[in-house]
Short mmCIF file of C-alpha atoms in Angstrom, two decimals:
data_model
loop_
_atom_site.label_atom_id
_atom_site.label_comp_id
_atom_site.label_asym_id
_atom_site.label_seq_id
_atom_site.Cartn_x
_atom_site.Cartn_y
_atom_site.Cartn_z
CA UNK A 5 17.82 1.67 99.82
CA UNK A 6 15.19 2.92 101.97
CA UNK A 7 13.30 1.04 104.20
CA UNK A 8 10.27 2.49 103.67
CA UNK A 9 9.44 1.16 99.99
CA UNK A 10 6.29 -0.12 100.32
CA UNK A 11 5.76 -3.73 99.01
CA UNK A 12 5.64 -3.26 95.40
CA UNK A 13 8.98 -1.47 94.89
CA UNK A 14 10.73 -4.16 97.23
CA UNK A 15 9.35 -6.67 94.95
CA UNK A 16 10.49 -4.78 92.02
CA UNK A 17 13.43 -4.43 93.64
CA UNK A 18 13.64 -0.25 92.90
CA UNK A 19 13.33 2.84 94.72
CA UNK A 20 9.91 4.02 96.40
CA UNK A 21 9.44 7.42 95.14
CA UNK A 22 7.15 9.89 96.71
CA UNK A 23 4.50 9.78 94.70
CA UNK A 24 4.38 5.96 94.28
CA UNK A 25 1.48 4.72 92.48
CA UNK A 26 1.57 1.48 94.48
CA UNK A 27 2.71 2.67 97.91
CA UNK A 28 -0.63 3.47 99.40
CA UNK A 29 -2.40 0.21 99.06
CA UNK A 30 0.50 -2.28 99.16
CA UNK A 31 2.50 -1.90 102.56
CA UNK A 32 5.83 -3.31 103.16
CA UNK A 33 3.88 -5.52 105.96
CA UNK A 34 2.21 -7.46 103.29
CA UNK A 35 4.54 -8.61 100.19
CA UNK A 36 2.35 -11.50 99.45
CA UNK A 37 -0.25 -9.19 98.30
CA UNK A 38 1.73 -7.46 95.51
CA UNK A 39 3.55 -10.64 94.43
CA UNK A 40 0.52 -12.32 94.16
CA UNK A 41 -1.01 -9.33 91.80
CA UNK A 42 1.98 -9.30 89.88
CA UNK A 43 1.75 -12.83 89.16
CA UNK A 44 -1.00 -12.63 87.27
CA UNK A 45 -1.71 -9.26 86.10
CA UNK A 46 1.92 -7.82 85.87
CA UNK A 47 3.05 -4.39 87.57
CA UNK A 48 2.63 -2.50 84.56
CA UNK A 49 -1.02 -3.34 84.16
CA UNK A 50 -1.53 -2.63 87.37
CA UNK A 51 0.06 0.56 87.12
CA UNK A 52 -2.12 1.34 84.33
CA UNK A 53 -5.05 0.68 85.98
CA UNK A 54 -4.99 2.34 88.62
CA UNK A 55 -3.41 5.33 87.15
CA UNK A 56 -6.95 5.19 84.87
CA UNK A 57 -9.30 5.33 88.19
CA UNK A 58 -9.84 8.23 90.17
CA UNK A 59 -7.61 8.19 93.58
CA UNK A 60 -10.40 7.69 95.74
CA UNK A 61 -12.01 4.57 94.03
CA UNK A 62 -7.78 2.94 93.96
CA UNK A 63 -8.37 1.52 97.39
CA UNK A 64 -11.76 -1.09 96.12
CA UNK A 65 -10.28 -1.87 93.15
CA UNK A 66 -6.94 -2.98 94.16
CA UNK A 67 -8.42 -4.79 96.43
CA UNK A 68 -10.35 -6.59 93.92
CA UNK A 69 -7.81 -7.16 92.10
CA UNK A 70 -5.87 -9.13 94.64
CA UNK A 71 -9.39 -11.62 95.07
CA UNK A 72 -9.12 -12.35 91.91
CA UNK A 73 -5.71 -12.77 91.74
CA UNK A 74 -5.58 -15.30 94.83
CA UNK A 75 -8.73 -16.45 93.47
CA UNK A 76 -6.79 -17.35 90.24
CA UNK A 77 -3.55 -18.84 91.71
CA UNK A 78 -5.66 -21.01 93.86
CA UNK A 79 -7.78 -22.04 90.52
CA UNK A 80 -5.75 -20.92 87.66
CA UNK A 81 -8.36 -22.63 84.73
CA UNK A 82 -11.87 -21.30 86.50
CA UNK A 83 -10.47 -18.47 88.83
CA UNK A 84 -13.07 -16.26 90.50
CA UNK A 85 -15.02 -17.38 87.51
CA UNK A 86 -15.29 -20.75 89.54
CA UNK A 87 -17.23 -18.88 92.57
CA UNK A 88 -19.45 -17.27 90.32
CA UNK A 89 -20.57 -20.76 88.25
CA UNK A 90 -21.12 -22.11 92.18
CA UNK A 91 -22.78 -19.21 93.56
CA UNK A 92 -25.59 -19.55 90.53
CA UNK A 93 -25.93 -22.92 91.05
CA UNK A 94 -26.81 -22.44 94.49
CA UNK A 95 -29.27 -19.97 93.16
CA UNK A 96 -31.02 -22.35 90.74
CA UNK A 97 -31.12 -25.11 94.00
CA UNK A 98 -32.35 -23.39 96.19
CA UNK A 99 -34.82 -21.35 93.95
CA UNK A 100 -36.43 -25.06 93.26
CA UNK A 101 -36.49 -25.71 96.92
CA UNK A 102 -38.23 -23.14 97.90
CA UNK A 103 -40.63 -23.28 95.33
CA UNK A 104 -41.06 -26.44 96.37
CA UNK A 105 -41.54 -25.37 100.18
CA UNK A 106 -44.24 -23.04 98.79
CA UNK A 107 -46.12 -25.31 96.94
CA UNK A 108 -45.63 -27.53 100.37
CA UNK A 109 -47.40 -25.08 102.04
CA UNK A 110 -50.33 -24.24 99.84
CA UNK A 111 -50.93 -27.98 100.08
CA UNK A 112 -50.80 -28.28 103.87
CA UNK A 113 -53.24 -24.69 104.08
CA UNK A 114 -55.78 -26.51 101.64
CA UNK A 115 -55.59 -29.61 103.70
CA UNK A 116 -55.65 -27.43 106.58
CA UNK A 117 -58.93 -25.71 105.22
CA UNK A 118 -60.87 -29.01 104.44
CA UNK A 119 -60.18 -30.57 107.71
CA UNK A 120 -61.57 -27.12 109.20
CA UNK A 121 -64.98 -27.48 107.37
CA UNK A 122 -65.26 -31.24 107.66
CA UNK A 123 -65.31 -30.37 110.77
CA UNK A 124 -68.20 -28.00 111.07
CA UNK A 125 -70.15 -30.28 109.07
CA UNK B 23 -3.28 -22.55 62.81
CA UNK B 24 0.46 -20.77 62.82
CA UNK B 25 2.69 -20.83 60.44
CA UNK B 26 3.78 -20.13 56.29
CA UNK B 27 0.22 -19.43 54.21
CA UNK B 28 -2.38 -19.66 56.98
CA UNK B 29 -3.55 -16.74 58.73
CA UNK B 30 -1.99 -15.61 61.69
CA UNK B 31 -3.94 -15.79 64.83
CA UNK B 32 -5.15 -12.80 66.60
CA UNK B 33 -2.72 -12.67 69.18
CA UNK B 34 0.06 -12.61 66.87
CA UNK B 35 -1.62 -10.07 64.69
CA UNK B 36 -2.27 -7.95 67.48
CA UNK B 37 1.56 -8.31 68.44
CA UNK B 38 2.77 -7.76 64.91
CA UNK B 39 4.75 -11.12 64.97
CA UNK B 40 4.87 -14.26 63.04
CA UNK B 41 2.47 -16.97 64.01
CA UNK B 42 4.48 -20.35 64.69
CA UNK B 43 3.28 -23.73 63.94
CA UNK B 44 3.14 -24.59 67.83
CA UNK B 45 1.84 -20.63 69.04
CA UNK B 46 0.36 -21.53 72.44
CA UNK B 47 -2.41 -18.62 71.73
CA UNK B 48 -3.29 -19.97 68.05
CA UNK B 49 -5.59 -22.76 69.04
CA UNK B 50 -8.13 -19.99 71.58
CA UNK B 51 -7.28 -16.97 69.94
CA UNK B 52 -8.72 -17.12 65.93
CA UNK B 53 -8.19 -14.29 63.68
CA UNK B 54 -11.73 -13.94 63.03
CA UNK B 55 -12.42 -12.41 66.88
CA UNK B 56 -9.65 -10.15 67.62
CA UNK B 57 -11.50 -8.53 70.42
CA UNK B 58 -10.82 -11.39 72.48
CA UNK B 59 -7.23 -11.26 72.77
CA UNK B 60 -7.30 -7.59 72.68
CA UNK B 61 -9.39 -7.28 76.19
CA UNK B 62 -7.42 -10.24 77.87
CA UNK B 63 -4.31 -8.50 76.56
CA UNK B 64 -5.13 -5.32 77.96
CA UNK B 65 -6.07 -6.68 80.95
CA UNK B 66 -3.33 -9.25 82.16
CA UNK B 67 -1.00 -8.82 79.73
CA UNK B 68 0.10 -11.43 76.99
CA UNK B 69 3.48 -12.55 78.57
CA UNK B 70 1.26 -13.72 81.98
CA UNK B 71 -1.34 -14.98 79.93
CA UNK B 72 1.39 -17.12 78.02
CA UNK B 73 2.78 -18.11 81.24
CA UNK B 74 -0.46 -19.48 82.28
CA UNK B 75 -1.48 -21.12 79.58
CA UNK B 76 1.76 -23.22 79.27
CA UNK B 77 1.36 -23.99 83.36
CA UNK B 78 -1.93 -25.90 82.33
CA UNK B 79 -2.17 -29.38 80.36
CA UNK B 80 -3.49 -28.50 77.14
CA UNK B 81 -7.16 -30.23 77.90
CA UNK B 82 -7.71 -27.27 80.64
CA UNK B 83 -6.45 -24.45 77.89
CA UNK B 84 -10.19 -24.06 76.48
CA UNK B 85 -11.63 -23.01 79.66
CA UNK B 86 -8.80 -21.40 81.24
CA UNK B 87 -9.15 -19.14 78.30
CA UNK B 88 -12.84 -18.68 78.51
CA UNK B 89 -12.59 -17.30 82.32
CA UNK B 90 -9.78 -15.10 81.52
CA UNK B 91 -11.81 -13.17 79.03
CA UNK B 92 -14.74 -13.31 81.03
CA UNK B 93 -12.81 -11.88 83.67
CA UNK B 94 -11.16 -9.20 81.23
CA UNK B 95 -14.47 -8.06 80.23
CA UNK B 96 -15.97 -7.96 83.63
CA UNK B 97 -13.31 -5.64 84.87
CA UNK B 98 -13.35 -3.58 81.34
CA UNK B 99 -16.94 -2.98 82.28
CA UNK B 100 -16.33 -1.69 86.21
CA UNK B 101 -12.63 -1.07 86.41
CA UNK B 102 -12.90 -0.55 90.31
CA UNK B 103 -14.72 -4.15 90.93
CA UNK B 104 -14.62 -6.28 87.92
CA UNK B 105 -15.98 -9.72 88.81
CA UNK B 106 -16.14 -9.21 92.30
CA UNK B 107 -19.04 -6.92 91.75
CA UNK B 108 -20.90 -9.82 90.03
CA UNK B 109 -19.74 -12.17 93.17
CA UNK B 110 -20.76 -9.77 95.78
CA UNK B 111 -24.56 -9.55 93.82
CA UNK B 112 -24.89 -12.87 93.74
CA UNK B 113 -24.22 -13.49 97.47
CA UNK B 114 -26.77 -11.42 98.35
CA UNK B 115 -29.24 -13.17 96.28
CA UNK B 116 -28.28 -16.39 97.65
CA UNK B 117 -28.82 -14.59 101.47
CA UNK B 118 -32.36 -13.53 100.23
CA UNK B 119 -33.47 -16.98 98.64
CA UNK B 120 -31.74 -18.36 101.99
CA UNK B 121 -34.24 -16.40 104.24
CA UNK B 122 -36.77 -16.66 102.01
CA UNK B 123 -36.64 -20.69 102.31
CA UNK B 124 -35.95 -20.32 106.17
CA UNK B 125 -39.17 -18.22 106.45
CA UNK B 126 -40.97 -20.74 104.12
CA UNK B 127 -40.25 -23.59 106.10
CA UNK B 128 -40.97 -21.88 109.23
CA UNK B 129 -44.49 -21.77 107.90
CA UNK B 130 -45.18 -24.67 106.81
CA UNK B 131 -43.47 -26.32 110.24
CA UNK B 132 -46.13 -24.08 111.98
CA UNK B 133 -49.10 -25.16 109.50
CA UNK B 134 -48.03 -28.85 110.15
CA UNK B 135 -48.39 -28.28 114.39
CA UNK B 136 -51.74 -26.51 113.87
CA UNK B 137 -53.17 -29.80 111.66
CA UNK B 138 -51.32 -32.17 114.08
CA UNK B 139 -52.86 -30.17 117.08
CA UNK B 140 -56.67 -30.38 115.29
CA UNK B 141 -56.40 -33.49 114.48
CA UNK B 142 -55.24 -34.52 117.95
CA UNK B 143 -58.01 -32.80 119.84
CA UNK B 144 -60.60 -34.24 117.20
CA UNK B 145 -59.00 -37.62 117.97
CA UNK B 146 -59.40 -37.64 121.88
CA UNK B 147 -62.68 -35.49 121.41
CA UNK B 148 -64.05 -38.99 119.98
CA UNK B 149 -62.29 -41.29 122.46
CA UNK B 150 -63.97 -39.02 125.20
CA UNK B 151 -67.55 -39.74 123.43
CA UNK B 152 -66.43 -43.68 123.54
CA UNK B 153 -64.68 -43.75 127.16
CA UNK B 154 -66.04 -41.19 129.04
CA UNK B 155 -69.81 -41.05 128.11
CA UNK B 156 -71.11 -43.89 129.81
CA UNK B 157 -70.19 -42.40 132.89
CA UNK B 158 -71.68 -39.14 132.22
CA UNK B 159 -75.24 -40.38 131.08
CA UNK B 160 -76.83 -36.79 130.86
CA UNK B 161 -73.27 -35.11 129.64
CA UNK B 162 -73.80 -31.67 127.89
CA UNK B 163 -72.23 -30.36 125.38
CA UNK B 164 -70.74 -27.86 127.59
CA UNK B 165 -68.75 -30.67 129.56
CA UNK B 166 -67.31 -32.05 126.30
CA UNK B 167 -66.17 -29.11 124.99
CA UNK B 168 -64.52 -28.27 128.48
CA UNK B 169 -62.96 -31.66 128.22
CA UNK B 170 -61.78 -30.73 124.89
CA UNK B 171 -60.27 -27.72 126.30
CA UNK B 172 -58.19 -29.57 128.70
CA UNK B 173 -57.17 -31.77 126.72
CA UNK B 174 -55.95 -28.88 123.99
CA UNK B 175 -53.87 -27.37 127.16
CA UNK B 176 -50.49 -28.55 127.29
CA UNK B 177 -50.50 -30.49 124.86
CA UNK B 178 -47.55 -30.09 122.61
CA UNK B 179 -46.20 -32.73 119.56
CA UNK B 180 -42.63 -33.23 119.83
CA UNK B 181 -40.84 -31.63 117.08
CA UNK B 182 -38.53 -34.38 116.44
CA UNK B 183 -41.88 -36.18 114.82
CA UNK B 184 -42.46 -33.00 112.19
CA UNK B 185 -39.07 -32.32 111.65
CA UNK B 186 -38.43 -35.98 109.81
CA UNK B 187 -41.03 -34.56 107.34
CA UNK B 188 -39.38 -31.55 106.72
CA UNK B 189 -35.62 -30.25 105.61
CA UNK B 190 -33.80 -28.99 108.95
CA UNK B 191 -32.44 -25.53 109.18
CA UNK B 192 -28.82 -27.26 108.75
CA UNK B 193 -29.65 -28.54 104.94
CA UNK B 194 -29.74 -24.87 104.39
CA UNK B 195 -26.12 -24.08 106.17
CA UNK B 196 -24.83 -27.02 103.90
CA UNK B 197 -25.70 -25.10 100.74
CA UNK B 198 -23.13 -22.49 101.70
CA UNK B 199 -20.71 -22.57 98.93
CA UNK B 200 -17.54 -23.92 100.08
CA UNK B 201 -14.76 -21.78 98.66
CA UNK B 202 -11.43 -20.85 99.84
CA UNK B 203 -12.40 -17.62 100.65
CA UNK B 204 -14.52 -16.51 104.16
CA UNK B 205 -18.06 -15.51 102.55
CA UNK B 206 -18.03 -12.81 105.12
CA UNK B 207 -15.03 -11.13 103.87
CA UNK B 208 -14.23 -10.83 100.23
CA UNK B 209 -11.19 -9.26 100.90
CA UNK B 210 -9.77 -12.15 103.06
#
């Protein structure tokens, strides 16, 4: 077999061609990053994928696609759909917090204002 | 839902085989939506989608469901970034609001000092009048206001006194999400 099959084809336990779809983002330094896609998407999918996307955009999306894989093993009911609920809650707080700080300070300028002009009188 | 005489969900219709009584899809995947099973089909695959589904007590199923399709969908949409796109908006409207607050509070720290410093001179500007008139029986008003200078310089409140009023700068590092995953790095 030849030891240059890049992580995917060692996983799938076949020969690396040439013109491997896989070979350029999975490297035979990191086989937890293809089993982990495999896991949940399957190679074929994969495949598929990326054989849908132009070559130059293959890099970002399988990428991606190993977030939301780990994402999902780590979380396999919410996923990276977890992260997403608890980033826009974190929106909504601190939205209301900092209209709150706002209102805080139009109240502290008004106060600020009338202490001013009591002054002067 | 599976079974002889009912209607075959839309998982099984989609892969042209009977429906059983105890189909793990039948209960998320009705016939009258086939769309849904079709993207999350296309997407992971029904075989890893099975998998999953039997991994998780059956109480969990619903929502496990629900993400996977909203997940399917988000990467039918962008192909190269999927929900990571969404993920990477969001934290950068969470950094905004962040710096927004940070510069909010900032303000209204540095409104709070100027009222605190007014209010201070004001007060020892009337203490003077009480203490330090009767030995300056033909004081102008130049000599108060010079003692109002000095008492303005230097002077400084501590901040420990307005900070109790106000959220510190670390209430805003502890609404950081806390995920698995580095916020710097989404590919970590």
């Amino acid at each position: 077999m030849n030891p240059k099959r890049c992580a995917a084809c060692k996983y799938l336990r076949r020969r690396c061609p040439k013109d491997c779809i896989f070979s350029p983002y999975f490297p035979p330094s990191d086989p937890d990053k293809f089993a982990c896609i495999h896991r949940i998407y399957g190679a074929g999918n994969v495949s598929k994928m990326l054989q849908q996307l132009p070559v130059q955009t293959r890099a970002e999306a399988v990428e991606s696609l190993s977030f939301e894989a780990k994402c999902r093993v780590e979380d396999p009911v919410y996923g990276c759909v977890g992260i997403i609920s608890l980033l826009q809650t974190q929106i909504q707080k601190t939205q209301t917090l900092l209209a709150r700080t706002q209102a805080q300070i139009a109240v502290a300028q008004a106060k600020h204002s009338q202490t001013q002009i009591s002054e002067f009188m | 839902m599976g079974g002889p005489g009912s209607s075959p969900c839309a998982s099984c219709k989609l892969l042209r085989r009977r429906c059983a009584k105890d189909c793990v899809f039948a209960p998320y995947f009705p016939p009258d939506d086939p769309h849904k099973f079709a993207i999350v089909h296309k997407v992971f695959g029904a075989s890893n989608v099975s998998k999953m589904l039997q991994e998780l007590p059956v109480h969990q199923r619903a929502d496990a469901v629900n993400s996977l399709v909203f997940e399917a969908n988000a990467r039918a949409r962008d192909p190269v970034y999927g929900c990571v796109g969404a993920i990477s908006f969001l934290q950068n409207q969470v950094s905004q609001l962040q710096m927004q607050l940070a510069v909010a509070q900032t303000e209204i720290l540095c409104i709070q000092m100027q009222h605190e410093t007014t209010l201070q001179s004001h007060h020892q500007v009337l203490e003077l009048d009480q203490d330090d008139k009767a030995l300056l029986p033909h004081s102008s008003n130049n000599n108060i206001n010079n003692c109002n200078n000095s008492y303005n310089l230097g002077y400084a409140m501590s901040s420990g006194q307005l900070m109790s009023n106000f959220a510190s700068p670390s209430s805003i590092m502890q609404m950081q999400m806390q995920d698995p995953l580095k916020q710097e790095s989404l590919w970590t």
